[in-house]
């Protein structure tokens, strides 16, 4: 069957034909048959240079040799035991060595579980109930974080099925907005357990913190007995050797990881200061558990991946990011387009609007229809990016200079076609 037929078939059995909403786009998504390095192949005989990379995890590209080997060896001796293994200590030590804020860590199965557990831990530690997130930030799909903007007040849920009693505990404010932050903290500081933030907002494109905003968050939380959580599910092991907290030189109390950490296998993790982490069961009273926690396959994927991600890896990878962004910037200038190219290291996005963008409201003013046209045009020419203005594009070390140069040309031609 081709992708269209598969989608029609899939819709009979899976809600909306997919297992995660972003995967369904009009008129039907391509179905993947395999991946190889920087490329993925669909069921219709097309091949794409992949800048989605599973929404971030595949930093080594698809089908990486050392991962195939190490995972094969682990599978042969078992895929889950329900007992501790030495490999969990090994990966824990690797993360602790790299990450400024992490003294202890708990491995779970997804980014959603990681933020859910870190938030519970922050509540348990501070004895307070409310949490603060930023408008447009995505921290997974559990009840406390699926909350829309509430202009400094309690948010409205983004989904049916979330009780108001839950959502009233989540406050949200615009990113990069010092004034809104000060007002909120003044009013609610005695109730706020934690501020959770994506250091670079990767779920509304690729939005960087304004100079000093993360430092401001660090100071204001410290002064008010509030824990600061960096949600590094995207930025973790992506922005640098020591993740965003090293890149921006701001050390949070807790961090959440996912995506890259599993080397392509399901994983999540949260970690931080020992005195806080000691509160997690069984050493403390904040409950957290999981049948597949510390799963040997995911842990092996993580160890193998982090072994590849040494400091020089990032120099090379970030060079690829600079190269592609440079090409896109030249195109935008040559064609005098009113577009906003954003990104850093191996992340990038193009906002289909001009001018500076600071927050979610700013991103929402982008021309979504033009973006979709751009997405479809790239797809036709063999370049796959996430099908939304609100997602981020990623580069892997499997992307060759030739890949990037070709992609630069394809984007240039797509611009010419869209803006003719
Ligand atoms: C993807 C993501 C999550 C959720 O992770 P899952 O593994 O999909 O549950 C949480 N936070 C951020 C910043 C993410 O990008």
Coordinates of C-alpha atoms and ligand atoms in Angstrom, one line a residue:
X1 CA 0.0 0.0 0.0
X2 CA 1.1 3.6 -0.6
X3 CA 1.0 6.3 2.1
X4 CA -2.5 7.5 1.1
X5 CA -3.9 4.0 1.3
X6 CA -2.1 3.3 4.5
X7 CA -3.5 6.5 6.0
X8 CA -7.1 5.5 5.0
X9 CA -6.6 2.1 6.5
X10 CA -4.9 3.5 9.6
X11 CA -7.8 5.9 10.3
X12 CA -10.1 2.8 10.8
X13 CA -8.0 1.6 13.7
X14 CA -6.0 4.5 15.2
X15 CA -7.8 7.8 16.1
X16 CA -7.0 10.2 13.3
X17 CA -4.8 7.6 11.7
X18 CA -1.8 8.4 13.9
X19 CA -0.4 7.8 17.4
X20 CA 0.5 11.4 18.1
X21 CA -1.4 14.4 16.8
X22 CA 1.5 16.3 15.1
X23 CA 2.0 13.4 12.7
X24 CA -1.3 14.0 10.9
X25 CA -1.2 16.7 8.3
X26 CA -3.3 17.5 5.3
X27 CA -4.1 15.6 3.1
X28 CA -2.2 12.6 4.5
X29 CA 1.3 12.1 6.1
X30 CA 3.9 9.9 4.3
X31 CA 4.4 6.6 6.0
X32 CA 8.0 5.8 6.7
X33 CA 9.5 2.5 5.5
X34 CA 13.1 3.1 6.7
X35 CA 15.7 5.5 7.8
X36 CA 19.4 5.6 6.9
X37 CA 21.8 8.3 8.1
X38 CA 20.4 11.7 7.3
X39 CA 17.7 10.2 5.1
X40 CA 14.2 8.7 5.5
X41 CA 12.3 6.7 2.9
X42 CA 8.6 6.5 2.5
X43 CA 6.2 3.9 1.2
X44 CA 5.8 5.7 -2.0
X45 CA 9.4 5.4 -3.2
X46 CA 10.5 8.9 -2.1
X47 CA 13.6 9.7 -0.1
X48 CA 13.9 12.8 2.1
X49 CA 16.8 14.5 3.9
X50 CA 15.4 14.5 7.4
X51 CA 15.4 17.6 9.6
X52 CA 12.7 16.2 11.9
X53 CA 14.8 13.4 13.2
X54 CA 12.0 11.9 15.2
X55 CA 11.4 15.4 16.7
X56 CA 15.0 15.6 18.0
X57 CA 16.3 12.3 19.3
X58 CA 18.2 11.1 16.2
X59 CA 21.2 13.3 16.7
X60 CA 23.5 10.6 15.2
X61 CA 21.2 10.0 12.2
X62 CA 19.2 6.9 11.5
X63 CA 20.6 3.4 11.9
X64 CA 23.9 4.4 13.5
X65 CA 26.3 1.5 13.5
X66 CA 27.5 1.6 17.1
X67 CA 23.9 1.8 18.3
X68 CA 22.9 -1.2 16.2
X69 CA 25.8 -3.1 17.7
X70 CA 25.3 -2.2 21.3
X71 CA 21.5 -2.6 21.2
X72 CA 21.9 -6.0 19.5
X73 CA 24.2 -7.2 22.2
X74 CA 21.8 -6.0 24.9
X75 CA 18.7 -7.6 23.2
X76 CA 20.4 -10.9 23.1
X77 CA 20.7 -11.0 26.9
X78 CA 17.3 -9.6 27.7
X79 CA 15.2 -6.5 27.2
X80 CA 13.8 -5.9 30.7
X81 CA 14.5 -7.4 34.1
X82 CA 12.7 -5.4 36.8
X83 CA 15.9 -5.4 38.8
X84 CA 18.7 -2.7 38.9
X85 CA 21.6 -3.1 36.5
X86 CA 25.1 -1.7 36.4
X87 CA 24.4 0.2 33.2
X88 CA 22.0 2.5 35.0
X89 CA 24.9 3.6 37.2
X90 CA 27.1 4.1 34.1
X91 CA 24.5 6.4 32.4
X92 CA 23.8 8.2 35.6
X93 CA 27.5 9.0 36.0
X94 CA 27.8 10.2 32.4
X95 CA 24.9 12.6 32.8
X96 CA 26.1 13.8 36.2
X97 CA 29.6 14.4 34.8
X98 CA 28.3 16.6 32.0
X99 CA 25.4 18.4 33.6
X100 CA 26.0 21.3 36.0
X101 CA 22.8 20.8 38.1
X102 CA 22.7 17.1 38.3
X103 CA 24.0 15.2 41.4
X104 CA 21.4 12.4 41.3
X105 CA 19.0 11.2 38.6
X106 CA 15.9 9.0 38.1
X107 CA 15.4 7.4 34.7
X108 CA 11.8 7.1 33.5
X109 CA 10.2 6.4 30.1
X110 CA 9.2 9.7 28.5
X111 CA 9.6 13.4 28.8
X112 CA 6.0 13.6 30.0
X113 CA 6.8 11.4 32.9
X114 CA 9.9 13.3 33.6
X115 CA 8.2 16.7 33.9
X116 CA 5.2 15.2 35.8
X117 CA 7.6 13.7 38.4
X118 CA 9.9 16.7 38.6
X119 CA 6.8 18.9 39.3
X120 CA 5.5 16.6 42.0
X121 CA 9.0 16.6 43.5
X122 CA 9.1 20.4 43.6
X123 CA 5.7 20.4 45.3
X124 CA 6.9 17.8 47.8
X125 CA 10.1 19.7 48.5
X126 CA 8.6 23.2 48.9
X127 CA 5.3 22.2 50.4
X128 CA 3.6 24.6 47.9
X129 CA 1.1 23.7 45.1
X130 CA 1.1 26.2 42.2
X131 CA 3.5 26.0 39.3
X132 CA 4.4 28.6 36.7
X133 CA 5.0 27.8 33.0
X134 CA 5.4 30.0 29.9
X135 CA 2.7 30.5 27.3
X136 CA 3.3 28.1 24.4
X137 CA 5.8 26.0 26.3
X138 CA 5.3 22.2 26.0
X139 CA 6.2 20.0 28.8
X140 CA 4.5 16.8 27.7
X141 CA 0.8 15.9 27.9
X142 CA -0.1 15.4 31.6
X143 CA -2.8 17.5 33.3
X144 CA -0.7 20.1 35.0
X145 CA 1.1 21.4 31.9
X146 CA -1.5 21.2 29.2
X147 CA -2.6 24.7 30.0
X148 CA -3.2 27.6 27.7
X149 CA -2.2 31.2 28.3
X150 CA -4.0 32.8 31.2
X151 CA -2.4 36.3 31.1
X152 CA -0.9 36.0 34.5
X153 CA -3.8 34.2 36.0
X154 CA -4.7 30.6 36.3
X155 CA -4.7 28.9 32.9
X156 CA -7.5 27.2 31.0
X157 CA -6.8 23.6 30.0
X158 CA -5.8 22.9 26.4
X159 CA -7.7 19.6 26.4
X160 CA -11.0 18.2 27.4
X161 CA -10.9 16.0 30.5
X162 CA -8.7 18.2 32.7
X163 CA -10.5 19.3 35.8
X164 CA -10.5 23.0 36.7
X165 CA -9.3 22.0 40.1
X166 CA -6.1 20.9 38.4
X167 CA -5.6 23.7 36.0
X168 CA -6.2 26.4 38.6
X169 CA -2.8 25.5 40.0
X170 CA -0.9 26.2 36.8
X171 CA -0.1 29.9 36.1
X172 CA 1.3 31.0 32.8
X173 CA 3.0 34.1 31.6
X174 CA 4.7 35.2 28.3
X175 CA 8.3 34.2 27.8
X176 CA 10.9 36.9 28.0
X177 CA 8.6 39.2 29.9
X178 CA 10.2 40.5 33.1
X179 CA 7.3 42.7 34.1
X180 CA 4.7 39.9 33.9
X181 CA 7.1 37.7 35.9
X182 CA 7.5 40.3 38.7
X183 CA 3.8 40.9 39.0
X184 CA 3.1 37.1 39.1
X185 CA 5.8 36.4 41.7
X186 CA 4.7 39.3 43.9
X187 CA 1.2 38.1 44.0
X188 CA 1.7 34.3 44.3
X189 CA 5.2 33.7 45.7
X190 CA 4.0 31.9 48.8
X191 CA 2.0 29.4 46.7
X192 CA 4.5 28.7 43.9
X193 CA 6.5 25.5 44.1
X194 CA 8.3 25.8 40.8
X195 CA 8.9 27.7 37.6
X196 CA 9.4 25.2 34.7
X197 CA 10.9 26.6 31.5
X198 CA 12.3 25.3 28.2
X199 CA 15.6 27.3 28.1
X200 CA 15.1 27.6 24.3
X201 CA 11.4 27.3 23.4
X202 CA 11.5 24.4 20.9
X203 CA 7.8 23.8 20.8
X204 CA 6.8 27.1 19.3
X205 CA 9.6 27.0 16.7
X206 CA 13.0 27.9 18.1
X207 CA 12.7 30.9 20.4
X208 CA 15.8 32.0 22.5
X209 CA 15.7 33.6 25.9
X210 CA 16.3 37.3 25.7
X211 CA 19.6 38.4 27.3
X212 CA 19.5 37.7 31.0
X213 CA 16.0 36.2 31.1
X214 CA 17.2 32.8 32.4
X215 CA 19.5 34.5 35.0
X216 CA 16.5 36.6 36.1
X217 CA 14.5 33.3 36.6
X218 CA 17.3 31.9 38.5
X219 CA 17.5 34.9 40.9
X220 CA 13.8 35.4 41.4
X221 CA 13.2 31.7 42.2
X222 CA 16.2 31.6 44.6
X223 CA 14.9 34.6 46.5
X224 CA 11.4 33.2 46.9
X225 CA 12.0 29.6 47.8
X226 CA 10.8 28.4 44.4
X227 CA 12.5 25.6 42.5
X228 CA 13.7 26.3 39.0
X229 CA 13.2 23.4 36.6
X230 CA 14.8 23.5 33.1
X231 CA 12.9 21.3 30.8
X232 CA 15.8 20.2 28.6
X233 CA 13.9 17.4 26.8
X234 CA 14.9 19.1 23.5
X235 CA 18.0 21.1 24.5
X236 CA 19.5 18.3 26.6
X237 CA 22.7 17.0 24.9
X238 CA 21.7 19.1 21.9
X239 CA 22.9 22.6 22.7
X240 CA 26.2 21.6 24.1
X241 CA 28.1 19.0 26.1
X242 CA 26.5 20.2 29.3
X243 CA 23.2 21.1 27.7
X244 CA 21.4 24.5 27.8
X245 CA 22.4 25.1 31.4
X246 CA 26.1 25.0 30.4
X247 CA 25.4 26.9 27.2
X248 CA 23.7 29.8 29.0
X249 CA 25.6 29.4 32.2
X250 CA 22.5 29.2 34.4
X251 CA 22.2 26.3 36.8
X252 CA 18.6 25.2 37.7
X253 CA 17.6 23.2 40.7
X254 CA 16.1 20.4 38.6
X255 CA 16.3 19.3 35.0
X256 CA 14.2 17.0 32.8
X257 CA 15.6 15.1 29.9
X258 CA 14.2 12.8 27.2
X259 CA 14.6 12.6 23.4
X260 CA 18.4 12.4 22.7
X261 CA 19.1 10.6 26.1
X262 CA 17.6 7.3 24.9
X263 CA 19.6 7.2 21.6
X264 CA 16.3 6.6 19.7
X265 CA 14.6 4.5 22.4
X266 CA 11.9 5.7 24.7
X267 CA 13.3 7.5 27.8
X268 CA 12.9 10.4 30.1
X269 CA 14.9 11.4 33.2
X270 CA 14.9 14.0 35.9
X271 CA 17.7 15.0 38.1
X272 CA 19.2 17.7 40.2
X273 CA 20.5 18.6 43.6
X274 CA 21.0 15.6 45.9
X275 CA 19.0 17.1 48.8
X276 CA 16.0 17.5 46.5
X277 CA 16.4 14.2 44.7
X278 CA 16.7 12.3 48.0
X279 CA 13.0 13.0 48.5
X280 CA 12.2 10.5 45.7
X281 CA 10.9 7.1 46.8
X282 CA 12.3 4.8 48.1
X283 CA 14.7 7.2 49.8
X284 CA 12.0 9.8 50.4
X285 CA 8.3 10.4 50.4
X286 CA 7.6 11.6 46.8
X287 CA 6.4 8.6 45.0
X288 CA 7.6 7.7 41.5
X289 CA 7.8 4.3 39.9
X290 CA 7.8 2.5 36.5
X291 CA 7.9 -1.0 35.1
X292 CA 10.2 0.1 32.4
X293 CA 12.2 2.7 34.4
X294 CA 15.9 2.3 33.6
X295 CA 15.0 -0.1 30.8
X296 CA 18.3 -1.8 29.6
X297 CA 17.6 -1.1 25.9
X298 CA 17.0 2.6 26.4
X299 CA 19.9 2.9 28.9
X300 CA 22.2 1.2 26.4
X301 CA 21.0 3.6 23.7
X302 CA 21.8 6.4 26.0
X303 CA 25.3 5.2 27.0
X304 CA 26.2 4.5 23.4
X305 CA 24.9 7.9 22.2
X306 CA 26.5 10.0 25.0
X307 CA 29.8 8.2 24.3
X308 CA 29.7 9.7 20.8
X309 CA 28.7 13.2 22.0
X310 CA 32.1 14.5 23.2
X311 CA 33.1 18.1 23.1
X312 CA 34.5 18.1 19.6
X313 CA 31.3 16.4 18.3
X314 CA 29.4 19.7 19.1
X315 CA 32.0 21.8 17.3
X316 CA 31.4 19.8 14.1
X317 CA 27.6 19.6 14.5
X318 CA 27.2 23.3 15.3
X319 CA 29.4 24.1 12.3
X320 CA 26.8 22.3 10.2
X321 CA 24.0 24.4 11.8
X322 CA 26.0 27.6 11.1
X323 CA 26.5 26.6 7.5
X324 CA 22.9 25.9 6.7
X325 CA 21.6 29.0 8.6
X326 CA 24.2 31.0 6.6
X327 CA 22.8 29.7 3.4
X328 CA 19.2 30.4 4.4
X329 CA 20.1 33.9 5.6
X330 CA 21.7 34.6 2.2
X331 CA 18.6 33.5 0.4
X332 CA 16.4 35.7 2.6
X333 CA 18.7 38.7 1.9
X334 CA 19.0 38.0 -1.9
X335 CA 15.3 37.7 -2.3
X336 CA 14.6 40.6 0.2
X337 CA 12.1 38.5 2.1
X338 CA 10.3 39.5 5.3
X339 CA 11.1 36.3 7.2
X340 CA 12.6 35.7 10.5
X341 CA 15.4 33.0 10.6
X342 CA 16.0 31.8 14.1
X343 CA 18.1 29.1 15.6
X344 CA 21.3 28.2 17.4
X345 CA 23.8 25.3 17.4
X346 CA 22.0 22.4 15.5
X347 CA 18.5 23.9 15.8
X348 CA 16.7 26.2 13.4
X349 CA 13.3 27.5 12.2
X350 CA 12.0 30.1 9.9
X351 CA 9.1 32.2 11.2
X352 CA 6.9 33.4 8.3
X353 CA 6.8 37.0 9.5
X354 CA 9.3 39.8 9.9
X355 CA 10.5 41.7 13.0
X356 CA 11.7 40.5 16.4
X357 CA 9.7 37.8 18.2
X358 CA 9.8 37.4 21.9
X359 CA 7.0 35.1 22.9
X360 CA 4.1 32.9 21.8
X361 CA 1.9 35.8 20.8
X362 CA 4.6 36.9 18.5
X363 CA 5.0 33.5 17.0
X364 CA 1.3 33.2 16.4
X365 CA 1.4 36.2 14.1
X366 CA 3.4 34.2 11.6
X367 CA 1.7 33.3 8.2
X368 CA 0.8 29.7 9.0
X369 CA -0.6 29.1 5.5
X370 CA 2.7 30.3 3.8
X371 CA 4.6 28.0 6.2
X372 CA 2.5 25.1 5.2
X373 CA 3.1 25.9 1.5
X374 CA 6.8 26.0 2.3
X375 CA 6.6 22.6 4.1
X376 CA 4.8 21.0 1.1
X377 CA 7.2 22.5 -1.4
X378 CA 10.3 21.2 0.5
X379 CA 8.7 17.8 0.8
X380 CA 8.1 17.6 -2.9
X381 CA 11.8 18.4 -3.4
X382 CA 13.0 15.7 -0.9
X383 CA 13.4 17.7 2.3
X384 CA 11.4 16.7 5.4
X385 CA 10.9 19.3 8.1
X386 CA 8.3 19.0 10.9
X387 CA 4.9 20.0 9.4
X388 CA 4.3 23.0 11.7
X389 CA 5.5 26.5 12.2
X390 CA 5.4 25.7 15.9
X391 CA 8.0 22.9 15.7
X392 CA 11.8 23.1 15.4
X393 CA 14.1 21.6 12.8
X394 CA 17.2 19.6 13.8
X395 CA 20.5 18.6 12.2
X396 CA 22.4 15.4 12.9
X397 CA 26.0 14.6 12.5
X398 CA 25.0 12.3 9.6
X399 CA 24.0 15.3 7.5
X400 CA 26.9 15.9 5.1
X401 CA 28.0 19.2 3.7
X402 CA 26.5 18.1 0.4
X403 CA 23.1 17.4 2.1
X404 CA 23.2 20.9 3.6
X405 CA 24.2 22.6 0.5
X406 CA 21.5 20.9 -1.5
X407 CA 18.9 21.7 1.2
X408 CA 20.0 25.4 1.1
X409 CA 19.3 25.4 -2.7
X410 CA 16.0 23.7 -2.3
X411 CA 14.9 26.2 0.4
X412 CA 16.1 29.1 -1.9
X413 CA 14.0 27.7 -4.8
X414 CA 11.0 27.1 -2.5
X415 CA 11.1 30.8 -1.4
X416 CA 11.2 31.8 -5.1
X417 CA 8.1 29.7 -5.8
X418 CA 6.2 30.7 -2.7
X419 CA 6.9 34.4 -2.9
X420 CA 6.8 34.9 -6.7
Ligands
LIG1 C1 9.0 16.3 23.6 C2 8.9 17.2 24.9 C3 8.4 16.7 26.1 C4 7.6 15.4 26.2 O1 8.4 14.3 26.0 P1 7.7 12.9 25.5 O2 8.8 11.9 25.5 O3 7.1 13.2 24.2 O4 6.7 12.6 26.5 C5 8.5 17.5 27.2 N1 9.2 18.7 27.2 C6 9.7 19.1 26.0 C7 10.4 20.4 26.1 C8 9.6 18.4 24.8 O5 10.1 18.9 23.7

